[in-house]
mmCIF file of C-alpha atoms and ligand atoms in Angstrom:
data_model
loop_
_atom_site.group_PDB
_atom_site.id
_atom_site.type_symbol
_atom_site.label_atom_id
_atom_site.label_comp_id
_atom_site.label_asym_id
_atom_site.label_seq_id
_atom_site.Cartn_x
_atom_site.Cartn_y
_atom_site.Cartn_z
ATOM 1 C CA UNK Q 1 -24.250 -11.466 -5.842
ATOM 2 C CA UNK Q 2 -23.077 -14.340 -3.690
ATOM 3 C CA UNK Q 3 -19.588 -14.155 -2.224
ATOM 4 C CA UNK Q 4 -18.610 -17.342 -4.034
ATOM 5 C CA UNK Q 5 -19.665 -15.852 -7.372
ATOM 6 C CA UNK Q 6 -17.856 -12.622 -6.598
ATOM 7 C CA UNK Q 7 -14.666 -14.488 -5.721
ATOM 8 C CA UNK Q 8 -14.952 -16.668 -8.813
ATOM 9 C CA UNK Q 9 -15.282 -13.566 -10.984
ATOM 10 C CA UNK Q 10 -12.276 -11.864 -9.385
ATOM 11 C CA UNK Q 11 -10.130 -14.979 -9.792
ATOM 12 C CA UNK Q 12 -11.194 -15.239 -13.434
ATOM 13 C CA UNK Q 13 -9.928 -11.679 -13.892
ATOM 14 C CA UNK Q 14 -13.312 -10.166 -14.604
ATOM 15 C CA UNK Q 15 -13.364 -6.391 -14.299
ATOM 16 C CA UNK Q 16 -16.914 -6.068 -12.991
ATOM 17 C CA UNK Q 17 -16.412 -8.377 -10.006
ATOM 18 C CA UNK Q 18 -13.007 -6.876 -9.237
ATOM 19 C CA UNK Q 19 -14.464 -3.358 -9.198
ATOM 20 C CA UNK Q 20 -17.277 -4.598 -6.987
ATOM 21 C CA UNK Q 21 -14.927 -6.183 -4.463
ATOM 22 C CA UNK Q 22 -12.812 -3.017 -4.344
ATOM 23 C CA UNK Q 23 -15.915 -0.953 -3.614
ATOM 24 C CA UNK Q 24 -16.768 -3.346 -0.804
ATOM 25 C CA UNK Q 25 -13.264 -2.916 0.624
ATOM 26 C CA UNK Q 26 -13.620 0.861 0.310
ATOM 27 C CA UNK Q 27 -16.980 0.816 2.080
ATOM 28 C CA UNK Q 28 -15.702 -1.544 4.753
ATOM 29 C CA UNK Q 29 -18.421 -4.018 3.944
ATOM 30 C CA UNK Q 30 -17.984 -6.997 6.315
ATOM 31 C CA UNK Q 31 -18.440 -9.332 3.342
ATOM 32 C CA UNK Q 32 -15.189 -7.982 1.892
ATOM 33 C CA UNK Q 33 -13.238 -9.712 4.655
ATOM 34 C CA UNK Q 34 -14.857 -13.003 3.719
ATOM 35 C CA UNK Q 35 -13.969 -12.529 0.051
ATOM 36 C CA UNK Q 36 -10.420 -11.482 0.932
ATOM 37 C CA UNK Q 37 -9.918 -14.582 3.018
ATOM 38 C CA UNK Q 38 -11.075 -16.718 0.080
ATOM 39 C CA UNK Q 39 -8.796 -15.038 -2.457
ATOM 40 C CA UNK Q 40 -5.727 -14.895 -0.210
ATOM 41 C CA UNK Q 41 -4.222 -18.157 -1.462
ATOM 42 C CA UNK Q 42 -4.364 -16.830 -5.002
ATOM 43 C CA UNK Q 43 -2.296 -13.729 -4.244
ATOM 44 C CA UNK Q 44 1.431 -13.144 -4.084
ATOM 45 C CA UNK Q 45 2.166 -13.288 -7.809
ATOM 46 C CA UNK Q 46 2.186 -9.615 -8.771
ATOM 47 C CA UNK Q 47 5.224 -7.353 -8.634
ATOM 48 C CA UNK Q 48 3.994 -4.433 -6.551
ATOM 49 C CA UNK Q 49 5.587 -1.096 -7.321
ATOM 50 C CA UNK Q 50 5.117 2.024 -5.218
ATOM 51 C CA UNK Q 51 5.640 5.424 -6.794
ATOM 52 C CA UNK Q 52 5.946 8.440 -4.560
ATOM 53 C CA UNK Q 53 7.318 11.954 -4.802
ATOM 54 C CA UNK Q 54 6.214 15.584 -4.782
ATOM 55 C CA UNK Q 55 2.982 16.601 -6.516
ATOM 56 C CA UNK Q 56 3.633 17.580 -10.106
ATOM 57 C CA UNK Q 57 6.874 15.619 -10.411
ATOM 58 C CA UNK Q 58 5.294 13.436 -13.076
ATOM 59 C CA UNK Q 59 4.243 10.315 -11.192
ATOM 60 C CA UNK Q 60 0.996 9.821 -13.091
ATOM 61 C CA UNK Q 61 2.703 10.442 -16.430
ATOM 62 C CA UNK Q 62 5.407 7.918 -15.525
ATOM 63 C CA UNK Q 63 2.780 5.364 -14.484
ATOM 64 C CA UNK Q 64 0.959 5.845 -17.784
ATOM 65 C CA UNK Q 65 4.208 5.433 -19.733
ATOM 66 C CA UNK Q 66 5.293 2.400 -17.729
ATOM 67 C CA UNK Q 67 1.907 0.853 -18.385
ATOM 68 C CA UNK Q 68 2.532 1.197 -22.116
ATOM 69 C CA UNK Q 69 5.975 -0.331 -21.719
ATOM 70 C CA UNK Q 70 4.684 -3.279 -19.702
ATOM 71 C CA UNK Q 71 1.904 -3.941 -22.199
ATOM 72 C CA UNK Q 72 4.548 -4.035 -24.938
ATOM 73 C CA UNK Q 73 6.393 -6.598 -22.844
ATOM 74 C CA UNK Q 74 3.256 -8.717 -22.613
ATOM 75 C CA UNK Q 75 2.483 -7.983 -18.965
ATOM 76 C CA UNK Q 76 -0.882 -7.057 -17.487
ATOM 77 C CA UNK Q 77 -1.089 -4.022 -15.206
ATOM 78 C CA UNK Q 78 -3.120 -2.803 -12.245
ATOM 79 C CA UNK Q 79 -2.904 0.805 -11.099
ATOM 80 C CA UNK Q 80 -4.014 2.381 -7.835
ATOM 81 C CA UNK Q 81 -3.828 6.143 -7.441
ATOM 82 C CA UNK Q 82 -3.993 7.141 -3.796
ATOM 83 C CA UNK Q 83 -4.843 10.755 -3.248
ATOM 84 C CA UNK Q 84 -4.664 11.825 0.372
ATOM 85 C CA UNK Q 85 -6.605 15.038 -0.104
ATOM 86 C CA UNK Q 86 -9.493 14.200 -2.342
ATOM 87 C CA UNK Q 87 -12.381 11.886 -1.609
ATOM 88 C CA UNK Q 88 -12.832 8.808 -3.700
ATOM 89 C CA UNK Q 89 -14.597 10.347 -6.647
ATOM 90 C CA UNK Q 90 -12.994 13.770 -6.204
ATOM 91 C CA UNK Q 91 -11.903 16.029 -8.994
ATOM 92 C CA UNK Q 92 -8.182 15.898 -8.292
ATOM 93 C CA UNK Q 93 -7.823 12.623 -10.075
ATOM 94 C CA UNK Q 94 -9.804 13.571 -13.119
ATOM 95 C CA UNK Q 95 -6.660 14.602 -14.966
ATOM 96 C CA UNK Q 96 -5.067 11.267 -14.193
ATOM 97 C CA UNK Q 97 -8.132 9.500 -15.445
ATOM 98 C CA UNK Q 98 -8.159 11.394 -18.707
ATOM 99 C CA UNK Q 99 -4.484 10.662 -19.212
ATOM 100 C CA UNK Q 100 -5.090 7.000 -18.490
ATOM 101 C CA UNK Q 101 -7.823 6.845 -21.086
ATOM 102 C CA UNK Q 102 -5.424 5.581 -23.714
ATOM 103 C CA UNK Q 103 -5.337 2.376 -21.671
ATOM 104 C CA UNK Q 104 -8.951 2.361 -20.598
ATOM 105 C CA UNK Q 105 -10.157 0.084 -23.382
ATOM 106 C CA UNK Q 106 -7.321 -2.356 -22.793
ATOM 107 C CA UNK Q 107 -8.506 -5.444 -20.886
ATOM 108 C CA UNK Q 108 -4.971 -5.985 -19.626
ATOM 109 C CA UNK Q 109 -5.081 -2.770 -17.610
ATOM 110 C CA UNK Q 110 -7.137 -2.044 -14.502
ATOM 111 C CA UNK Q 111 -7.154 1.460 -12.998
ATOM 112 C CA UNK Q 112 -8.580 2.547 -9.686
ATOM 113 C CA UNK Q 113 -8.374 5.758 -7.663
ATOM 114 C CA UNK Q 114 -8.728 5.835 -3.911
ATOM 115 C CA UNK Q 115 -9.288 8.673 -1.480
ATOM 116 C CA UNK Q 116 -7.662 8.195 1.879
ATOM 117 C CA UNK Q 117 -10.413 9.697 3.997
ATOM 118 C CA UNK Q 118 -12.854 7.608 5.895
ATOM 119 C CA UNK Q 119 -10.928 4.378 6.213
ATOM 120 C CA UNK Q 120 -11.284 3.123 9.752
ATOM 121 C CA UNK Q 121 -8.394 0.740 9.387
ATOM 122 C CA UNK Q 122 -6.321 3.418 7.690
ATOM 123 C CA UNK Q 123 -5.384 3.987 4.097
ATOM 124 C CA UNK Q 124 -2.545 1.456 4.270
ATOM 125 C CA UNK Q 125 -4.934 -1.305 5.306
ATOM 126 C CA UNK Q 126 -7.444 -0.463 2.565
ATOM 127 C CA UNK Q 127 -4.746 -0.079 -0.092
ATOM 128 C CA UNK Q 128 -3.168 -3.345 0.909
ATOM 129 C CA UNK Q 129 -6.514 -5.129 0.516
ATOM 130 C CA UNK Q 130 -7.183 -3.478 -2.852
ATOM 131 C CA UNK Q 131 -3.705 -4.528 -4.044
ATOM 132 C CA UNK Q 132 -4.559 -8.052 -2.969
ATOM 133 C CA UNK Q 133 -7.816 -8.050 -4.908
ATOM 134 C CA UNK Q 134 -6.025 -6.893 -8.071
ATOM 135 C CA UNK Q 135 -3.242 -9.408 -7.463
ATOM 136 C CA UNK Q 136 -5.793 -12.231 -7.212
ATOM 137 C CA UNK Q 137 -7.337 -11.085 -10.481
ATOM 138 C CA UNK Q 138 -4.067 -12.028 -12.167
ATOM 139 C CA UNK Q 139 -2.338 -8.740 -12.933
ATOM 140 C CA UNK Q 140 1.429 -9.141 -13.329
ATOM 141 C CA UNK Q 141 2.369 -5.623 -12.264
ATOM 142 C CA UNK Q 142 0.567 -3.423 -9.740
ATOM 143 C CA UNK Q 143 1.577 0.215 -9.452
ATOM 144 C CA UNK Q 144 0.526 2.311 -6.458
ATOM 145 C CA UNK Q 145 0.907 6.069 -6.862
ATOM 146 C CA UNK Q 146 0.874 8.153 -3.683
ATOM 147 C CA UNK Q 147 1.580 11.819 -3.186
ATOM 148 C CA UNK Q 148 4.687 12.396 -1.123
ATOM 149 C CA UNK Q 149 2.919 14.419 1.518
ATOM 150 C CA UNK Q 150 2.417 12.581 4.746
ATOM 151 C CA UNK Q 151 2.241 9.124 6.171
ATOM 152 C CA UNK Q 152 1.076 7.368 3.019
ATOM 153 C CA UNK Q 153 4.433 7.349 1.272
ATOM 154 C CA UNK Q 154 6.136 5.745 4.233
ATOM 155 C CA UNK Q 155 3.392 3.156 4.537
ATOM 156 C CA UNK Q 156 3.866 2.299 0.889
ATOM 157 C CA UNK Q 157 6.991 0.293 1.768
ATOM 158 C CA UNK Q 158 4.844 -2.169 3.690
ATOM 159 C CA UNK Q 159 2.965 -2.909 0.503
ATOM 160 C CA UNK Q 160 5.433 -2.451 -2.351
ATOM 161 C CA UNK Q 161 8.308 -4.688 -3.369
ATOM 162 C CA UNK Q 162 9.943 -1.838 -5.230
ATOM 163 C CA UNK Q 163 9.622 1.817 -4.259
ATOM 164 C CA UNK Q 164 10.307 4.499 -6.852
ATOM 165 C CA UNK Q 165 10.892 8.041 -5.611
ATOM 166 C CA UNK Q 166 10.468 10.775 -8.186
ATOM 167 C CA UNK Q 167 12.043 14.185 -8.251
ATOM 168 C CA UNK Q 168 12.532 16.929 -10.811
ATOM 169 C CA UNK Q 169 15.438 19.253 -11.691
ATOM 170 C CA UNK Q 170 15.876 22.465 -9.771
ATOM 171 C CA UNK Q 171 13.899 21.349 -6.767
ATOM 172 C CA UNK Q 172 16.790 21.723 -4.369
ATOM 173 C CA UNK Q 173 15.746 24.157 -1.677
ATOM 174 C CA UNK Q 174 12.157 24.939 -2.518
ATOM 175 C CA UNK Q 175 9.066 23.084 -1.353
ATOM 176 C CA UNK Q 176 9.510 20.408 -4.009
ATOM 177 C CA UNK Q 177 12.595 19.066 -2.246
ATOM 178 C CA UNK Q 178 12.094 15.482 -1.251
ATOM 179 C CA UNK Q 179 12.087 15.002 2.485
ATOM 180 C CA UNK Q 180 14.850 12.884 3.966
ATOM 181 C CA UNK Q 181 12.340 10.298 5.176
ATOM 182 C CA UNK Q 182 11.182 9.632 1.653
ATOM 183 C CA UNK Q 183 14.694 9.361 0.244
ATOM 184 C CA UNK Q 184 15.414 6.507 2.613
ATOM 185 C CA UNK Q 185 12.630 4.337 1.280
ATOM 186 C CA UNK Q 186 13.714 4.582 -2.378
ATOM 187 C CA UNK Q 187 14.797 1.460 -4.251
ATOM 188 C CA UNK Q 188 15.012 3.461 -7.471
ATOM 189 C CA UNK Q 189 15.250 7.218 -8.015
ATOM 190 C CA UNK Q 190 13.705 8.850 -11.025
ATOM 191 C CA UNK Q 191 14.787 12.326 -12.020
ATOM 192 C CA UNK Q 192 11.909 13.196 -14.320
ATOM 193 C CA UNK Q 193 11.628 16.202 -16.640
ATOM 194 C CA UNK Q 194 15.160 15.725 -17.875
ATOM 195 C CA UNK Q 195 14.261 18.219 -20.603
ATOM 196 C CA UNK Q 196 14.380 20.962 -17.966
ATOM 197 C CA UNK Q 197 17.698 22.567 -16.934
ATOM 198 C CA UNK Q 198 19.483 21.120 -13.923
ATOM 199 C CA UNK Q 199 18.706 17.418 -14.393
ATOM 200 C CA UNK Q 200 22.360 16.367 -14.262
ATOM 201 C CA UNK Q 201 22.922 18.473 -11.161
ATOM 202 C CA UNK Q 202 20.016 16.695 -9.486
ATOM 203 C CA UNK Q 203 21.600 13.320 -10.251
ATOM 204 C CA UNK Q 204 24.876 14.507 -8.701
ATOM 205 C CA UNK Q 205 22.993 15.643 -5.588
ATOM 206 C CA UNK Q 206 21.203 12.333 -5.148
ATOM 207 C CA UNK Q 207 24.452 10.438 -5.716
ATOM 208 C CA UNK Q 208 26.195 12.530 -3.072
ATOM 209 C CA UNK Q 209 23.411 11.739 -0.671
ATOM 210 C CA UNK Q 210 23.631 8.016 -1.451
ATOM 211 C CA UNK Q 211 27.397 8.115 -0.823
ATOM 212 C CA UNK Q 212 26.677 9.277 2.717
ATOM 213 C CA UNK Q 213 24.168 6.527 3.443
ATOM 214 C CA UNK Q 214 25.610 4.284 6.149
ATOM 215 C CA UNK Q 215 22.745 1.808 6.199
ATOM 216 C CA UNK Q 216 22.762 0.872 2.534
ATOM 217 C CA UNK Q 217 22.675 -2.842 1.875
ATOM 218 C CA UNK Q 218 23.753 -4.698 -1.251
ATOM 219 C CA UNK Q 219 21.414 -2.688 -3.450
ATOM 220 C CA UNK Q 220 22.496 0.822 -4.307
ATOM 221 C CA UNK Q 221 19.394 2.610 -5.627
ATOM 222 C CA UNK Q 222 20.003 3.494 -9.274
ATOM 223 C CA UNK Q 223 19.028 6.911 -10.609
ATOM 224 C CA UNK Q 224 17.083 6.933 -13.854
ATOM 225 C CA UNK Q 225 16.656 10.098 -15.922
ATOM 226 C CA UNK Q 226 13.318 10.295 -17.695
ATOM 227 C CA UNK Q 227 11.202 12.530 -19.814
ATOM 228 C CA UNK Q 228 7.826 11.028 -19.106
ATOM 229 C CA UNK Q 229 6.151 13.274 -21.672
ATOM 230 C CA UNK Q 230 8.115 11.745 -24.527
ATOM 231 C CA UNK Q 231 8.744 8.370 -22.899
ATOM 232 C CA UNK Q 232 12.525 8.784 -22.856
ATOM 233 C CA UNK Q 233 14.137 6.646 -20.158
ATOM 234 C CA UNK Q 234 11.008 4.601 -19.518
ATOM 235 C CA UNK Q 235 12.346 1.278 -20.929
ATOM 236 C CA UNK Q 236 15.457 1.756 -18.754
ATOM 237 C CA UNK Q 237 13.232 2.350 -15.749
ATOM 238 C CA UNK Q 238 11.300 -0.845 -16.462
ATOM 239 C CA UNK Q 239 14.642 -2.691 -16.711
ATOM 240 C CA UNK Q 240 15.794 -1.331 -13.339
ATOM 241 C CA UNK Q 241 12.496 -2.368 -11.742
ATOM 242 C CA UNK Q 242 13.011 -5.885 -13.075
ATOM 243 C CA UNK Q 243 16.621 -5.905 -11.836
ATOM 244 C CA UNK Q 244 15.425 -4.894 -8.394
ATOM 245 C CA UNK Q 245 12.996 -7.816 -8.237
ATOM 246 C CA UNK Q 246 15.810 -10.123 -9.322
ATOM 247 C CA UNK Q 247 17.930 -8.732 -6.493
ATOM 248 C CA UNK Q 248 15.102 -9.212 -3.978
ATOM 249 C CA UNK Q 249 14.756 -12.864 -4.968
ATOM 250 C CA UNK Q 250 18.453 -13.714 -5.167
ATOM 251 C CA UNK Q 251 19.407 -11.992 -1.920
ATOM 252 C CA UNK Q 252 16.625 -13.688 0.002
ATOM 253 C CA UNK Q 253 15.161 -10.284 0.839
ATOM 254 C CA UNK Q 254 11.835 -11.110 -0.776
ATOM 255 C CA UNK Q 255 11.361 -14.154 1.423
ATOM 256 C CA UNK Q 256 12.502 -12.331 4.546
ATOM 257 C CA UNK Q 257 10.180 -9.407 3.914
ATOM 258 C CA UNK Q 258 7.304 -11.752 3.150
ATOM 259 C CA UNK Q 259 7.717 -13.464 6.506
ATOM 260 C CA UNK Q 260 7.998 -10.157 8.312
ATOM 261 C CA UNK Q 261 4.890 -8.831 6.651
ATOM 262 C CA UNK Q 262 2.896 -11.962 7.378
ATOM 263 C CA UNK Q 263 3.921 -11.768 11.027
ATOM 264 C CA UNK Q 264 2.961 -8.097 11.299
ATOM 265 C CA UNK Q 265 -0.337 -8.603 9.545
ATOM 266 C CA UNK Q 266 -1.270 -11.595 11.681
ATOM 267 C CA UNK Q 267 -0.375 -9.744 14.871
ATOM 268 C CA UNK Q 268 -2.386 -6.708 13.826
ATOM 269 C CA UNK Q 269 -5.398 -8.851 13.026
ATOM 270 C CA UNK Q 270 -5.149 -10.751 16.296
ATOM 271 C CA UNK Q 271 -4.805 -7.563 18.269
ATOM 272 C CA UNK Q 272 -7.879 -6.149 16.550
ATOM 273 C CA UNK Q 273 -9.939 -9.330 17.003
ATOM 274 C CA UNK Q 274 -8.935 -9.782 20.633
ATOM 275 C CA UNK Q 275 -9.795 -6.207 21.467
ATOM 276 C CA UNK Q 276 -13.142 -6.501 19.715
ATOM 277 C CA UNK Q 277 -13.978 -9.724 21.573
ATOM 278 C CA UNK Q 278 -12.941 -8.280 24.898
ATOM 279 C CA UNK Q 279 -14.913 -5.057 24.466
ATOM 280 C CA UNK Q 280 -18.023 -6.908 23.300
ATOM 281 C CA UNK Q 281 -17.744 -9.093 26.360
ATOM 282 C CA UNK Q 282 -17.315 -6.130 28.706
ATOM 283 C CA UNK Q 283 -20.234 -4.225 27.252
ATOM 284 C CA UNK Q 284 -22.543 -6.856 28.710
ATOM 285 C CA UNK Q 285 -20.950 -6.809 32.126
ATOM 286 C CA UNK Q 286 -22.406 -4.462 34.780
ATOM 287 C CA UNK Q 287 -19.121 -4.353 36.697
ATOM 288 C CA UNK Q 288 -17.404 -2.674 33.778
ATOM 289 C CA UNK Q 289 -19.095 0.704 34.253
ATOM 290 C CA UNK Q 290 -18.549 0.655 37.981
ATOM 291 C CA UNK Q 291 -14.879 -0.231 37.458
ATOM 292 C CA UNK Q 292 -14.561 2.840 35.215
ATOM 293 C CA UNK Q 293 -16.243 5.009 37.855
ATOM 294 C CA UNK Q 294 -13.883 3.671 40.520
ATOM 295 C CA UNK Q 295 -10.875 4.566 38.396
ATOM 296 C CA UNK Q 296 -12.233 8.076 37.823
ATOM 297 C CA UNK Q 297 -12.761 8.524 41.574
ATOM 298 C CA UNK Q 298 -9.250 7.192 42.310
ATOM 299 C CA UNK Q 299 -10.729 4.248 44.239
ATOM 300 C CA UNK Q 300 -8.913 1.951 41.854
ATOM 301 C CA UNK Q 301 -6.153 2.306 39.260
ATOM 302 C CA UNK Q 302 -6.377 1.486 35.531
ATOM 303 C CA UNK Q 303 -3.260 -0.721 35.572
ATOM 304 C CA UNK Q 304 -4.678 -3.188 38.058
ATOM 305 C CA UNK Q 305 -8.153 -3.093 36.557
ATOM 306 C CA UNK Q 306 -6.881 -3.742 33.016
ATOM 307 C CA UNK Q 307 -4.898 -6.715 34.201
ATOM 308 C CA UNK Q 308 -7.839 -8.095 36.175
ATOM 309 C CA UNK Q 309 -10.379 -7.663 33.384
ATOM 310 C CA UNK Q 310 -8.127 -9.350 30.837
ATOM 311 C CA UNK Q 311 -7.374 -12.226 33.207
ATOM 312 C CA UNK Q 312 -11.083 -12.723 33.919
ATOM 313 C CA UNK Q 313 -11.950 -12.562 30.243
ATOM 314 C CA UNK Q 314 -9.266 -15.054 29.255
ATOM 315 C CA UNK Q 315 -10.326 -17.485 31.985
ATOM 316 C CA UNK Q 316 -13.930 -17.321 30.846
ATOM 317 C CA UNK Q 317 -12.937 -17.486 27.183
ATOM 318 C CA UNK Q 318 -10.840 -20.606 27.733
ATOM 319 C CA UNK Q 319 -13.680 -22.239 29.638
ATOM 320 C CA UNK Q 320 -16.166 -21.364 26.919
ATOM 321 C CA UNK Q 321 -13.909 -22.761 24.185
ATOM 322 C CA UNK Q 322 -13.425 -25.973 26.146
ATOM 323 C CA UNK Q 323 -17.126 -26.701 26.415
HETATM 324 N N1 GDP O 401 8.564 19.125 -19.198
HETATM 325 C C1 GDP O 401 8.113 17.982 -18.726
HETATM 326 N N2 GDP O 401 6.889 17.914 -18.187
HETATM 327 C C2 GDP O 401 6.471 16.737 -17.699
HETATM 328 C C3 GDP O 401 7.255 15.577 -17.742
HETATM 329 N N3 GDP O 401 6.570 14.564 -17.169
HETATM 330 C C4 GDP O 401 5.401 15.074 -16.772
HETATM 331 N N4 GDP O 401 5.309 16.378 -17.097
HETATM 332 C C5 GDP O 401 4.195 17.310 -16.833
HETATM 333 O O1 GDP O 401 4.172 17.634 -15.445
HETATM 334 C C6 GDP O 401 2.830 17.846 -15.004
HETATM 335 C C7 GDP O 401 2.542 17.006 -13.783
HETATM 336 O O2 GDP O 401 2.575 15.636 -14.146
HETATM 337 P P1 GDP O 401 1.800 14.514 -13.319
HETATM 338 O O3 GDP O 401 2.130 13.215 -13.978
HETATM 339 O O4 GDP O 401 0.390 14.855 -13.145
HETATM 340 O O5 GDP O 401 2.534 14.630 -11.903
HETATM 341 P P2 GDP O 401 2.126 13.948 -10.495
HETATM 342 O O6 GDP O 401 1.399 14.975 -9.712
HETATM 343 O O7 GDP O 401 3.443 13.627 -9.864
HETATM 344 O O8 GDP O 401 1.318 12.736 -10.790
HETATM 345 C C8 GDP O 401 1.947 17.523 -16.187
HETATM 346 O O9 GDP O 401 1.572 18.706 -16.813
HETATM 347 C C9 GDP O 401 2.840 16.696 -17.093
HETATM 348 O O10 GDP O 401 2.496 16.785 -18.449
HETATM 349 C C10 GDP O 401 8.562 15.671 -18.332
HETATM 350 O O11 GDP O 401 9.327 14.720 -18.396
HETATM 351 N N5 GDP O 401 8.926 16.895 -18.800
HETATM 352 MG MG1 MG O 402 -0.615 12.124 -10.075
#
């Protein structure tokens, strides 16, 4: 398939082409970058929601329920389940897939699971590109589920407009307790499994913690009680998510964050490209190996050599561009 056809299919919202592009992103196919650059202008419309929290707290069930709610409200939905432990087609997500089956025949829903192993640019980079592909395909809402067990849930704030942190009753001191670092990234708290004892106590605990937060801005994260099994509290959660987006727009936060993200992304890409160009250039230069040997023998120091090599490269690069 030609890139232009692939891009056309993604922009038309066709499932097959979207799945294909996501596989290319996953496999770090160089053609994916070309497609991503072509679709970029068509992104930026979806409300991206991150959902993180301890394993078993009900994230996948909440995502499934929210999907139903959004479909009722006439919105299309994309879902990405990021599992840091299992490879892409691993068994851990099978349960999620079965649960999502009620939506699997719905053309307004697109579901994808991602393993976080084997991404050179990191899981955040790959996830961000996959979100973009789904965004370009015209989905109104994109939900990203990550397990609260490492770097991924902190990286989710770079991608999501709204971060939901889930917890369950009675998880105070045991291993289910949400780490402080995750609490700080929450825009909305969900205390799921409200049918279990201790749900109200959990709300009190989170509120007490929020009262102590010195860095809170204009938005105080609301706490929503849900029973994701029955769907109780899910419409309220969808309302709070919408309210948060309204806040982001009206406070100017959305625009500010968009600029910040564009700056960071551009700088990361430039850094990567520059380094690649420089290293390619050096690989063909015989002096490079001898410079390394000199550093190892203490005949030269890496600080001076780095500065010299970059200066030489830039001079040559500028000359080459000018020709
Ligand atoms: N009692 C109860 N169980 C729930 C609720 N929500 C989810 N569960 C169950 O909790 C288990 C873990 O849910 P899952 O959505 O896979 O959690 P995840 O690991 O955070 O994605 C499943 O067996 C769900 O059926 C709830 O509100 N109440
Ligand atoms: Mg899950």
